Coordinates of C-alpha atoms in Angstrom, one line a residue:
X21 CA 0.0 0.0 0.0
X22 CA 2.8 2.7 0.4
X23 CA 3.5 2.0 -3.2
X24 CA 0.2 3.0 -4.0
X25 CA -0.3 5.8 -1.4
X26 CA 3.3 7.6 -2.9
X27 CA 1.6 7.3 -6.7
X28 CA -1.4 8.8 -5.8
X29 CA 0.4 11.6 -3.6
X30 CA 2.6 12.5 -6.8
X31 CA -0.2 12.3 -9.1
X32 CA -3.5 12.7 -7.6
X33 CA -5.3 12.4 -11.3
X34 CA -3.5 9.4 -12.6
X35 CA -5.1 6.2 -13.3
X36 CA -4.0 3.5 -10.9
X37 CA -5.2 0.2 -12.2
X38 CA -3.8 -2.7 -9.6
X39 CA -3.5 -6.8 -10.6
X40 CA -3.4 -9.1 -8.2
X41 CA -4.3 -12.9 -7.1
X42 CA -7.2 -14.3 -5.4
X43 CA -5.4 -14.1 -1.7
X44 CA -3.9 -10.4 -2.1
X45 CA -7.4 -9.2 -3.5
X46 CA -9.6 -9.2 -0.3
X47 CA -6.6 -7.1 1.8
X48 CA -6.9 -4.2 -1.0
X49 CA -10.1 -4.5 -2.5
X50 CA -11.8 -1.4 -1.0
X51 CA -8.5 0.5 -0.8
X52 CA -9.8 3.9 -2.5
X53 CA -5.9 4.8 -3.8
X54 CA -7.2 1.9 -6.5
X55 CA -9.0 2.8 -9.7
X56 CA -9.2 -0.4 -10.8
X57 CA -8.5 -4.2 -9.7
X58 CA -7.5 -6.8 -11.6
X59 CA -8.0 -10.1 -10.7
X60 CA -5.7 -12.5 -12.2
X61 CA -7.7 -15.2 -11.1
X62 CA -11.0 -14.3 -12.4
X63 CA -12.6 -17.0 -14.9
X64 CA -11.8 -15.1 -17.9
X65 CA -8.4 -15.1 -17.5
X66 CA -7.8 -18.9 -16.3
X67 CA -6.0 -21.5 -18.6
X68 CA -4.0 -20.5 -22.1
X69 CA -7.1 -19.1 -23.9
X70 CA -7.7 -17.0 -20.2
X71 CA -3.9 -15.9 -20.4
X72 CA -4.2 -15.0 -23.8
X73 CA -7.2 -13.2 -22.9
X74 CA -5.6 -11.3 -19.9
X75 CA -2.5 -10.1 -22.2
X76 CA -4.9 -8.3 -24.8
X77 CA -7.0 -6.8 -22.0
X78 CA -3.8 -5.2 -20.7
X79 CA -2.7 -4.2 -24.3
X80 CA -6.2 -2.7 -24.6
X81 CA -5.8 -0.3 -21.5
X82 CA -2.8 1.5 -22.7
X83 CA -0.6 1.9 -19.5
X84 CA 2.2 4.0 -19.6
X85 CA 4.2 2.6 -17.1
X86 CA 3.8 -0.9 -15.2
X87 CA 5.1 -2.2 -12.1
X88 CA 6.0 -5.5 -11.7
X89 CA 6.9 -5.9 -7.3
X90 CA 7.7 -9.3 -7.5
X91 CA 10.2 -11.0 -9.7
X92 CA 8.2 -13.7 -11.6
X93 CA 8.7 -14.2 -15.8
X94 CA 4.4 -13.9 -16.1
X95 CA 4.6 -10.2 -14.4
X96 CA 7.2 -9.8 -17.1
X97 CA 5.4 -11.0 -20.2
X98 CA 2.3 -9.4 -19.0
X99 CA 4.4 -6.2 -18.9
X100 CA 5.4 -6.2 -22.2
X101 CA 2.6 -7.4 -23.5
X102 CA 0.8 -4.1 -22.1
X103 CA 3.2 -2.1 -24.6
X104 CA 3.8 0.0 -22.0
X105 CA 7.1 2.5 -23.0
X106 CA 8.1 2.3 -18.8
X107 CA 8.1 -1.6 -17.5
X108 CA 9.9 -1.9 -14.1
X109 CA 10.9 -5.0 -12.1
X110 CA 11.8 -6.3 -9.4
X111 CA 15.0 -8.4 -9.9
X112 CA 16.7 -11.2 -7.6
X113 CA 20.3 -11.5 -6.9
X114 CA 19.9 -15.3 -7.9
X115 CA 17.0 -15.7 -10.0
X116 CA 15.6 -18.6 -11.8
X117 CA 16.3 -19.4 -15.7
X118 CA 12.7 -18.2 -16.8
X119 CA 13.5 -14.9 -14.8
X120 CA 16.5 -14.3 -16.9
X121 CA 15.1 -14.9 -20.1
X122 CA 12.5 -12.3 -19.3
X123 CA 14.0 -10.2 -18.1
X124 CA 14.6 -7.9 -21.4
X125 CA 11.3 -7.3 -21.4
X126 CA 11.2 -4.7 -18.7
X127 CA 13.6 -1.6 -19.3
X128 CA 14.5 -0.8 -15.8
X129 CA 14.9 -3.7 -13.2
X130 CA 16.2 -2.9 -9.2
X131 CA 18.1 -5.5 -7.5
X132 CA 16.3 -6.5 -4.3
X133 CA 18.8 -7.4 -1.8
X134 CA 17.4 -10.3 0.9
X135 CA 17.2 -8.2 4.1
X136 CA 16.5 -5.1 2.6
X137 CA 13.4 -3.3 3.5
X138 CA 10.6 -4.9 1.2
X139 CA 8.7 -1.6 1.3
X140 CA 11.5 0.8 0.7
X141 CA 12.8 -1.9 -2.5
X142 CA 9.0 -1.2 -3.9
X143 CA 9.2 2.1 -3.0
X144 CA 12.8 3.0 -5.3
X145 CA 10.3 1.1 -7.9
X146 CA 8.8 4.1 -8.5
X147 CA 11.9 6.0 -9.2
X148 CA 11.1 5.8 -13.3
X149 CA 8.2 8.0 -12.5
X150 CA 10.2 10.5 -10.8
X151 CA 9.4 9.6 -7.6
X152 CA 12.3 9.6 -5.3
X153 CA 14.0 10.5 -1.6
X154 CA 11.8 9.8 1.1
X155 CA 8.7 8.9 0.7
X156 CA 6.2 7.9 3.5
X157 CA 6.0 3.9 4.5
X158 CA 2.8 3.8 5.6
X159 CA 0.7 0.7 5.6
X160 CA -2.5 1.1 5.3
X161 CA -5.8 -1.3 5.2
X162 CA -9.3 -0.2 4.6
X163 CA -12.2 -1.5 6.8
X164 CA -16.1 -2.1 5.9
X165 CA -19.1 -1.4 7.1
X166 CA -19.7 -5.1 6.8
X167 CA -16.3 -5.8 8.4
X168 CA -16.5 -3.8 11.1
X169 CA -20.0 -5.1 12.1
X170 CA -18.1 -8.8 12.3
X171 CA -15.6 -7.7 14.4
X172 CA -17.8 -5.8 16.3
X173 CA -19.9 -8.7 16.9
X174 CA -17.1 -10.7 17.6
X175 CA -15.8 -8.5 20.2
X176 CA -18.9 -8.8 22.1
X177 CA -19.5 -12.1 21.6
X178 CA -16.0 -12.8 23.8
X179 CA -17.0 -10.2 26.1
X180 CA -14.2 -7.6 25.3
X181 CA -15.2 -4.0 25.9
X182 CA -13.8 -1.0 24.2
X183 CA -12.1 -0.3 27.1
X184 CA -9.9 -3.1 27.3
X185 CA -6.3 -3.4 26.2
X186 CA -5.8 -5.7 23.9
X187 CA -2.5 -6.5 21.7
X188 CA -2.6 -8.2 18.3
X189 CA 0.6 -10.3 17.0
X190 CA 0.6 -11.9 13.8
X191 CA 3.4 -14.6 13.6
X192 CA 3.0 -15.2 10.1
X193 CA 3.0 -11.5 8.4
X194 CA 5.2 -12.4 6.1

């Protein structure tokens, strides 16, 4: 979300279309930073007709730039399939065989260094689009009515009041 917070601080008007898979989708669905999702997962886009599918639907938006955060060849043949002039990358110190075969197709790749920061690495992404120095890493999630209600609900049903200290840890964050 910083990635997406920084674009939209820089250029309040732009477009900010956003792909994803089925488990990222739910965290930034109602994230209002995002113009449009893209669901990678969606029916239209499963199997080699879907893919085929998915790589003229991005040709047909007509994206000037596109981010690719993570490292995989599909981000990079989706890129240039987009015919985008800016493609960026993420790029591994020891990457697969598919990963370097691909990687022509973007014309800017950053080396992510294990241990590095993963936001701030996403972050010098945007560098291309003249966004540099320090920008803000803040992480940001969007409620819903509807989710708030659950938890609300929940809440109760353990018998937690607002009043109460509670602490949240999540082991597996990633």
């Amino acid at each position: 979300t910083p990635v997406f917070r920084n674009i939209k601080k820089s250029y309040p008007n732009s477009k900010l279309s956003v792909m994803a898979g089925k488990k990222a989708i739910g965290i930034i669905r109602h994230n209002p930073r995002i113009d449009h999702l893209i669901n990678i997962n969606d029916i239209p886009f499963k199997g080699w007709q879907g893919r085929a599918r998915l790589f003229w639907y991005i040709f047909k938006e007509h994206f000037d730039y596109v981010f690719s955060l993570t490292n995989y060849p599909l981000n990079s043949l989706i890129a240039m399939s987009s015919c985008a002039p800016i493609r960026v990358k993420t790029k591994v110190p020891r990457c697969s065989l598919p990963e370097l075969a691909t990687d022509w197709m973007n014309n800017y790749r950053f080396l992510f260094t294990p241990g590095t920061f993963l936001q701030r690495h996403y972050l010098s992404l945007l560098k291309p689009l003249g966004i540099q120095g320090e920008q803000e890493i803040v992480k940001e999630v969007w409620k819903t009515e509807a989710g708030a209600k659950k938890a609300g609900a929940f809440l109760a049903d353990h018998k937690i009041a607002e009043h109460d200290f509670l602490i949240g840890i999540t082991p597996t964050a990633g």
